């Protein structure tokens, strides 16, 4: 075997070993063959090698390269998925802990359920939403107090079937945002939620809506 052929063989073996060892390397690193090993291997490849042996080495290199590339790609994909899940978990945790501020209740497409909610909350399905105010017509007794003892506030208080959604739960109503299950109502059973608003006109105007509901926490 000529010197140049032996050197070629040594390079192939070096590259094969280098690539095989790169399971944890990035795909980009595969474009930089590790030359350090080739000089070490040069001395060990002292015997005459046949064309078949060289062909086998070339095949091994191709296989090892493809394997390392696939492993690097799989690793990058897994890392991206883990990073996305961590970001979603963090966003979700802030929904669980941030104070539920009072706000004007209105549908907004900016309040559709995010991936963070969809992958972490419990989906309760599609609910019928009605709206009520503190007046005697809406509220019966009109004491102003909710079933859980709080003073109802628009943007925070909703009435639920407490056998489905326990009082005190944080609830995400798609298109409307985060609320707290503070109240109950005689007609509020199963997949119905009565959303508190501050005036009877607004309760009337909002009418009846349907929305996907998620139980947070
Ligand atoms: Zn009313």
PDB file of C-alpha atoms and ligand atoms in Angstrom:
ATOM      1  CA  UNK A   1       0.000   0.000   0.000  1.00  0.00           C
ATOM      2  CA  UNK A   2       1.301   3.414  -0.886  1.00  0.00           C
ATOM      3  CA  UNK A   3       2.031   6.023   1.752  1.00  0.00           C
ATOM      4  CA  UNK A   4      -0.763   8.237   0.482  1.00  0.00           C
ATOM      5  CA  UNK A   5      -3.298   5.384   0.641  1.00  0.00           C
ATOM      6  CA  UNK A   6      -2.237   4.603   4.186  1.00  0.00           C
ATOM      7  CA  UNK A   7      -2.650   8.221   5.106  1.00  0.00           C
ATOM      8  CA  UNK A   8      -6.099   8.218   3.536  1.00  0.00           C
ATOM      9  CA  UNK A   9      -6.988   5.139   5.570  1.00  0.00           C
ATOM     10  CA  UNK A  10      -5.665   6.715   8.734  1.00  0.00           C
ATOM     11  CA  UNK A  11      -7.739   9.817   8.122  1.00  0.00           C
ATOM     12  CA  UNK A  12     -10.824   7.737   7.521  1.00  0.00           C
ATOM     13  CA  UNK A  13     -10.302   5.797  10.742  1.00  0.00           C
ATOM     14  CA  UNK A  14      -9.617   8.985  12.644  1.00  0.00           C
ATOM     15  CA  UNK A  15     -12.725  10.627  11.275  1.00  0.00           C
ATOM     16  CA  UNK A  16     -14.804   7.536  12.018  1.00  0.00           C
ATOM     17  CA  UNK A  17     -13.637   7.424  15.615  1.00  0.00           C
ATOM     18  CA  UNK A  18     -14.064  11.155  16.027  1.00  0.00           C
ATOM     19  CA  UNK A  19     -17.579  11.132  14.612  1.00  0.00           C
ATOM     20  CA  UNK A  20     -18.565   8.101  16.680  1.00  0.00           C
ATOM     21  CA  UNK A  21     -17.514   9.962  19.801  1.00  0.00           C
ATOM     22  CA  UNK A  22     -19.614  12.978  18.897  1.00  0.00           C
ATOM     23  CA  UNK A  23     -23.009  11.778  20.080  1.00  0.00           C
ATOM     24  CA  UNK A  24     -23.276  14.844  22.248  1.00  0.00           C
ATOM     25  CA  UNK A  25     -21.842  17.265  19.727  1.00  0.00           C
ATOM     26  CA  UNK A  26     -23.925  19.682  17.724  1.00  0.00           C
ATOM     27  CA  UNK A  27     -24.599  19.064  14.053  1.00  0.00           C
ATOM     28  CA  UNK A  28     -22.429  22.050  13.152  1.00  0.00           C
ATOM     29  CA  UNK A  29     -19.405  20.457  14.812  1.00  0.00           C
ATOM     30  CA  UNK A  30     -19.603  17.573  12.381  1.00  0.00           C
ATOM     31  CA  UNK A  31     -18.331  19.855   9.647  1.00  0.00           C
ATOM     32  CA  UNK A  32     -14.987  20.083  11.452  1.00  0.00           C
ATOM     33  CA  UNK A  33     -13.176  16.709  11.283  1.00  0.00           C
ATOM     34  CA  UNK A  34     -10.975  16.125  14.279  1.00  0.00           C
ATOM     35  CA  UNK A  35      -7.463  16.097  12.862  1.00  0.00           C
ATOM     36  CA  UNK A  36      -5.724  15.458  16.128  1.00  0.00           C
ATOM     37  CA  UNK A  37      -6.530  11.776  16.117  1.00  0.00           C
ATOM     38  CA  UNK A  38      -5.266  11.212  12.608  1.00  0.00           C
ATOM     39  CA  UNK A  39      -1.606  11.714  13.516  1.00  0.00           C
ATOM     40  CA  UNK A  40      -1.930   9.229  16.372  1.00  0.00           C
ATOM     41  CA  UNK A  41      -3.592   6.726  14.116  1.00  0.00           C
ATOM     42  CA  UNK A  42      -1.114   7.234  11.320  1.00  0.00           C
ATOM     43  CA  UNK A  43       1.475   5.279  13.276  1.00  0.00           C
ATOM     44  CA  UNK A  44      -0.942   2.485  14.172  1.00  0.00           C
ATOM     45  CA  UNK A  45      -1.975   1.835  10.578  1.00  0.00           C
ATOM     46  CA  UNK A  46       1.201   0.090   9.652  1.00  0.00           C
ATOM     47  CA  UNK A  47      -0.132  -2.909   7.785  1.00  0.00           C
ATOM     48  CA  UNK A  48      -1.123  -3.086   4.171  1.00  0.00           C
ATOM     49  CA  UNK A  49      -4.829  -2.512   3.743  1.00  0.00           C
ATOM     50  CA  UNK A  50      -6.937  -3.921   0.958  1.00  0.00           C
ATOM     51  CA  UNK A  51      -9.353  -1.957  -1.151  1.00  0.00           C
ATOM     52  CA  UNK A  52     -12.205  -3.778   0.623  1.00  0.00           C
ATOM     53  CA  UNK A  53     -10.913  -2.696   4.000  1.00  0.00           C
ATOM     54  CA  UNK A  54     -10.801   0.891   2.820  1.00  0.00           C
ATOM     55  CA  UNK A  55     -14.308   0.589   1.424  1.00  0.00           C
ATOM     56  CA  UNK A  56     -15.519  -0.804   4.762  1.00  0.00           C
ATOM     57  CA  UNK A  57     -13.875   2.092   6.563  1.00  0.00           C
ATOM     58  CA  UNK A  58     -15.532   4.564   4.227  1.00  0.00           C
ATOM     59  CA  UNK A  59     -18.915   2.947   4.874  1.00  0.00           C
ATOM     60  CA  UNK A  60     -18.304   3.043   8.618  1.00  0.00           C
ATOM     61  CA  UNK A  61     -17.482   6.728   8.376  1.00  0.00           C
ATOM     62  CA  UNK A  62     -20.648   7.443   6.406  1.00  0.00           C
ATOM     63  CA  UNK A  63     -22.760   5.471   8.875  1.00  0.00           C
ATOM     64  CA  UNK A  64     -21.147   7.040  11.917  1.00  0.00           C
ATOM     65  CA  UNK A  65     -21.595  10.525  10.423  1.00  0.00           C
ATOM     66  CA  UNK A  66     -25.265   9.903   9.705  1.00  0.00           C
ATOM     67  CA  UNK A  67     -25.819   8.445  13.172  1.00  0.00           C
ATOM     68  CA  UNK A  68     -24.082  11.317  14.950  1.00  0.00           C
ATOM     69  CA  UNK A  69     -25.972  13.850  12.859  1.00  0.00           C
ATOM     70  CA  UNK A  70     -29.309  12.194  13.673  1.00  0.00           C
ATOM     71  CA  UNK A  71     -28.420  12.070  17.371  1.00  0.00           C
ATOM     72  CA  UNK A  72     -27.373  15.728  17.376  1.00  0.00           C
ATOM     73  CA  UNK A  73     -30.594  16.704  15.640  1.00  0.00           C
ATOM     74  CA  UNK A  74     -32.692  14.659  18.058  1.00  0.00           C
ATOM     75  CA  UNK A  75     -30.866  16.247  20.990  1.00  0.00           C
ATOM     76  CA  UNK A  76     -31.419  19.775  19.626  1.00  0.00           C
ATOM     77  CA  UNK A  77     -35.094  18.989  19.099  1.00  0.00           C
ATOM     78  CA  UNK A  78     -35.463  17.652  22.646  1.00  0.00           C
ATOM     79  CA  UNK A  79     -33.710  20.721  24.058  1.00  0.00           C
ATOM     80  CA  UNK A  80     -35.991  23.066  22.111  1.00  0.00           C
ATOM     81  CA  UNK A  81     -39.044  21.173  23.368  1.00  0.00           C
ATOM     82  CA  UNK A  82     -37.772  21.311  26.952  1.00  0.00           C
ATOM     83  CA  UNK A  83     -37.103  25.049  26.675  1.00  0.00           C
ATOM     84  CA  UNK A  84     -40.616  25.639  25.315  1.00  0.00           C
ATOM     85  CA  UNK A  85     -42.155  23.565  28.121  1.00  0.00           C
ATOM     86  CA  UNK A  86     -40.150  25.480  30.741  1.00  0.00           C
ATOM     87  CA  UNK A  87     -41.226  28.842  29.317  1.00  0.00           C
ATOM     88  CA  UNK A  88     -44.858  27.683  29.280  1.00  0.00           C
ATOM     89  CA  UNK A  89     -44.607  26.438  32.861  1.00  0.00           C
ATOM     90  CA  UNK A  90     -43.224  29.804  33.949  1.00  0.00           C
ATOM     91  CA  UNK A  91     -45.987  31.694  32.138  1.00  0.00           C
ATOM     92  CA  UNK A  92     -48.544  29.339  33.649  1.00  0.00           C
ATOM     93  CA  UNK A  93     -47.158  29.737  37.177  1.00  0.00           C
ATOM     94  CA  UNK A  94     -47.587  33.503  36.917  1.00  0.00           C
ATOM     95  CA  UNK A  95     -51.271  32.933  36.108  1.00  0.00           C
ATOM     96  CA  UNK A  96     -51.537  30.930  39.322  1.00  0.00           C
ATOM     97  CA  UNK A  97     -49.835  33.470  41.539  1.00  0.00           C
ATOM     98  CA  UNK A  98     -50.396  36.952  40.086  1.00  0.00           C
ATOM     99  CA  UNK A  99     -53.258  38.844  41.746  1.00  0.00           C
ATOM    100  CA  UNK A 100     -56.501  38.577  39.775  1.00  0.00           C
ATOM    101  CA  UNK A 101     -57.145  42.228  39.038  1.00  0.00           C
ATOM    102  CA  UNK A 102     -60.614  43.636  38.539  1.00  0.00           C
ATOM    103  CA  UNK A 103     -61.236  44.563  34.916  1.00  0.00           C
ATOM    104  CA  UNK A 104     -64.038  45.394  32.541  1.00  0.00           C
ATOM    105  CA  UNK A 105     -65.447  42.101  31.345  1.00  0.00           C
ATOM    106  CA  UNK A 106     -65.368  41.946  27.550  1.00  0.00           C
ATOM    107  CA  UNK A 107     -64.383  39.399  24.930  1.00  0.00           C
ATOM    108  CA  UNK A 108     -60.913  39.886  23.465  1.00  0.00           C
ATOM    109  CA  UNK A 109     -59.073  37.710  20.965  1.00  0.00           C
ATOM    110  CA  UNK A 110     -55.892  38.611  22.864  1.00  0.00           C
ATOM    111  CA  UNK A 111     -57.236  36.467  25.729  1.00  0.00           C
ATOM    112  CA  UNK A 112     -57.493  33.206  23.806  1.00  0.00           C
ATOM    113  CA  UNK A 113     -55.964  30.298  25.710  1.00  0.00           C
ATOM    114  CA  UNK A 114     -52.186  30.199  25.181  1.00  0.00           C
ATOM    115  CA  UNK A 115     -50.149  27.012  24.734  1.00  0.00           C
ATOM    116  CA  UNK A 116     -49.054  27.497  28.361  1.00  0.00           C
ATOM    117  CA  UNK A 117     -52.677  27.187  29.498  1.00  0.00           C
ATOM    118  CA  UNK A 118     -53.566  24.400  27.104  1.00  0.00           C
ATOM    119  CA  UNK A 119     -50.643  22.233  28.176  1.00  0.00           C
ATOM    120  CA  UNK A 120     -50.838  22.878  31.932  1.00  0.00           C
ATOM    121  CA  UNK A 121     -54.442  23.606  32.925  1.00  0.00           C
ATOM    122  CA  UNK A 122     -57.382  21.211  33.142  1.00  0.00           C
ATOM    123  CA  UNK A 123     -59.703  21.754  30.208  1.00  0.00           C
ATOM    124  CA  UNK A 124     -63.316  21.767  31.390  1.00  0.00           C
ATOM    125  CA  UNK A 125     -64.821  22.093  27.919  1.00  0.00           C
ATOM    126  CA  UNK A 126     -67.186  24.613  26.392  1.00  0.00           C
ATOM    127  CA  UNK A 127     -69.314  26.564  28.865  1.00  0.00           C
ATOM    128  CA  UNK A 128     -72.428  28.691  28.605  1.00  0.00           C
ATOM    129  CA  UNK A 129     -71.718  32.129  30.029  1.00  0.00           C
ATOM    130  CA  UNK A 130     -74.387  34.394  31.462  1.00  0.00           C
ATOM    131  CA  UNK A 131     -73.798  37.713  33.222  1.00  0.00           C
ATOM    132  CA  UNK A 132     -75.181  39.161  36.440  1.00  0.00           C
ATOM    133  CA  UNK A 133     -74.924  42.342  38.472  1.00  0.00           C
ATOM    134  CA  UNK A 134     -75.544  43.240  42.138  1.00  0.00           C
ATOM    135  CA  UNK A 135     -79.198  44.198  41.515  1.00  0.00           C
ATOM    136  CA  UNK A 136     -82.138  42.382  43.094  1.00  0.00           C
ATOM    137  CA  UNK A 137     -83.270  41.108  39.687  1.00  0.00           C
ATOM    138  CA  UNK A 138     -79.961  39.380  38.996  1.00  0.00           C
ATOM    139  CA  UNK A 139     -79.001  38.521  42.517  1.00  0.00           C
ATOM    140  CA  UNK A 140     -82.185  37.794  44.427  1.00  0.00           C
ATOM    141  CA  UNK A 141     -81.130  38.799  47.888  1.00  0.00           C
ATOM    142  CA  UNK A 142     -78.799  41.555  46.659  1.00  0.00           C
ATOM    143  CA  UNK A 143     -76.681  41.365  49.777  1.00  0.00           C
ATOM    144  CA  UNK A 144     -73.620  42.178  47.682  1.00  0.00           C
ATOM    145  CA  UNK A 145     -71.787  39.275  49.219  1.00  0.00           C
ATOM    146  CA  UNK A 146     -70.764  36.194  47.297  1.00  0.00           C
ATOM    147  CA  UNK A 147     -71.225  32.611  48.471  1.00  0.00           C
ATOM    148  CA  UNK A 148     -67.612  32.641  49.598  1.00  0.00           C
ATOM    149  CA  UNK A 149     -68.096  35.824  51.630  1.00  0.00           C
ATOM    150  CA  UNK A 150     -66.259  38.242  49.361  1.00  0.00           C
ATOM    151  CA  UNK A 151     -67.672  41.437  47.899  1.00  0.00           C
ATOM    152  CA  UNK A 152     -68.202  40.660  44.216  1.00  0.00           C
ATOM    153  CA  UNK A 153     -65.959  42.527  41.791  1.00  0.00           C
ATOM    154  CA  UNK A 154     -66.169  42.705  38.000  1.00  0.00           C
ATOM    155  CA  UNK A 155     -63.283  40.953  36.294  1.00  0.00           C
ATOM    156  CA  UNK A 156     -62.618  38.700  39.273  1.00  0.00           C
ATOM    157  CA  UNK A 157     -65.893  37.179  40.486  1.00  0.00           C
ATOM    158  CA  UNK A 158     -67.712  34.374  38.741  1.00  0.00           C
ATOM    159  CA  UNK A 159     -70.502  32.121  39.978  1.00  0.00           C
ATOM    160  CA  UNK A 160     -70.063  28.410  39.325  1.00  0.00           C
ATOM    161  CA  UNK A 161     -71.453  24.999  40.153  1.00  0.00           C
ATOM    162  CA  UNK A 162     -69.184  24.365  43.121  1.00  0.00           C
ATOM    163  CA  UNK A 163     -69.511  20.605  42.689  1.00  0.00           C
ATOM    164  CA  UNK A 164     -67.740  21.022  39.335  1.00  0.00           C
ATOM    165  CA  UNK A 165     -65.470  23.975  40.090  1.00  0.00           C
ATOM    166  CA  UNK A 166     -64.609  24.275  43.798  1.00  0.00           C
ATOM    167  CA  UNK A 167     -65.086  27.748  45.304  1.00  0.00           C
ATOM    168  CA  UNK A 168     -61.781  29.588  45.421  1.00  0.00           C
ATOM    169  CA  UNK A 169     -60.511  28.051  42.169  1.00  0.00           C
ATOM    170  CA  UNK A 170     -58.842  30.161  39.546  1.00  0.00           C
ATOM    171  CA  UNK A 171     -60.626  29.751  36.244  1.00  0.00           C
ATOM    172  CA  UNK A 172     -59.474  30.805  32.795  1.00  0.00           C
ATOM    173  CA  UNK A 173     -62.351  31.700  30.485  1.00  0.00           C
ATOM    174  CA  UNK A 174     -61.035  31.781  26.926  1.00  0.00           C
ATOM    175  CA  UNK A 175     -61.453  35.256  25.476  1.00  0.00           C
ATOM    176  CA  UNK A 176     -62.168  36.796  28.912  1.00  0.00           C
ATOM    177  CA  UNK A 177     -59.151  35.954  31.098  1.00  0.00           C
ATOM    178  CA  UNK A 178     -58.603  34.787  34.678  1.00  0.00           C
ATOM    179  CA  UNK A 179     -61.404  34.810  37.264  1.00  0.00           C
ATOM    180  CA  UNK A 180     -61.975  33.378  40.725  1.00  0.00           C
ATOM    181  CA  UNK A 181     -64.885  31.067  41.496  1.00  0.00           C
ATOM    182  CA  UNK A 182     -66.380  33.029  44.401  1.00  0.00           C
ATOM    183  CA  UNK A 183     -70.108  32.683  43.989  1.00  0.00           C
ATOM    184  CA  UNK A 184     -72.853  30.179  43.271  1.00  0.00           C
ATOM    185  CA  UNK A 185     -76.354  30.474  41.844  1.00  0.00           C
ATOM    186  CA  UNK A 186     -79.499  28.336  41.795  1.00  0.00           C
ATOM    187  CA  UNK A 187     -79.483  28.052  37.994  1.00  0.00           C
ATOM    188  CA  UNK A 188     -75.726  27.743  37.691  1.00  0.00           C
ATOM    189  CA  UNK A 189     -75.255  24.007  37.232  1.00  0.00           C
ATOM    190  CA  UNK A 190     -72.724  21.875  35.391  1.00  0.00           C
ATOM    191  CA  UNK A 191     -71.131  23.683  32.452  1.00  0.00           C
ATOM    192  CA  UNK A 192     -72.600  27.099  33.180  1.00  0.00           C
ATOM    193  CA  UNK A 193     -70.809  30.126  34.567  1.00  0.00           C
ATOM    194  CA  UNK A 194     -72.423  33.391  35.640  1.00  0.00           C
ATOM    195  CA  UNK A 195     -69.945  36.243  35.230  1.00  0.00           C
ATOM    196  CA  UNK A 196     -70.289  39.205  37.568  1.00  0.00           C
ATOM    197  CA  UNK A 197     -70.396  42.693  35.997  1.00  0.00           C
ATOM    198  CA  UNK A 198     -71.040  46.006  37.736  1.00  0.00           C
ATOM    199  CA  UNK A 199     -74.252  47.153  36.047  1.00  0.00           C
ATOM    200  CA  UNK A 200     -77.483  45.566  34.962  1.00  0.00           C
ATOM    201  CA  UNK A 201     -77.276  47.216  31.511  1.00  0.00           C
ATOM    202  CA  UNK A 202     -73.926  45.635  30.872  1.00  0.00           C
ATOM    203  CA  UNK A 203     -75.117  42.244  32.061  1.00  0.00           C
ATOM    204  CA  UNK A 204     -78.047  42.579  29.675  1.00  0.00           C
ATOM    205  CA  UNK A 205     -75.841  43.727  26.775  1.00  0.00           C
ATOM    206  CA  UNK A 206     -73.394  40.853  27.232  1.00  0.00           C
ATOM    207  CA  UNK A 207     -76.298  38.424  27.007  1.00  0.00           C
ATOM    208  CA  UNK A 208     -75.332  34.782  26.580  1.00  0.00           C
ATOM    209  CA  UNK A 209     -71.930  33.648  25.337  1.00  0.00           C
ATOM    210  CA  UNK A 210     -70.061  30.379  24.946  1.00  0.00           C
ATOM    211  CA  UNK A 211     -66.396  29.899  25.767  1.00  0.00           C
ATOM    212  CA  UNK A 212     -63.817  27.211  26.498  1.00  0.00           C
ATOM    213  CA  UNK A 213     -63.040  27.046  30.194  1.00  0.00           C
ATOM    214  CA  UNK A 214     -59.863  25.883  31.942  1.00  0.00           C
ATOM    215  CA  UNK A 215     -59.366  25.115  35.608  1.00  0.00           C
ATOM    216  CA  UNK A 216     -56.007  26.542  36.676  1.00  0.00           C
ATOM    217  CA  UNK A 217     -53.856  25.027  39.373  1.00  0.00           C
TER     218      UNK A 217
HETATM  219 ZN1  LIG B   1     -78.813  43.056  37.461  1.00  0.00          ZN
END
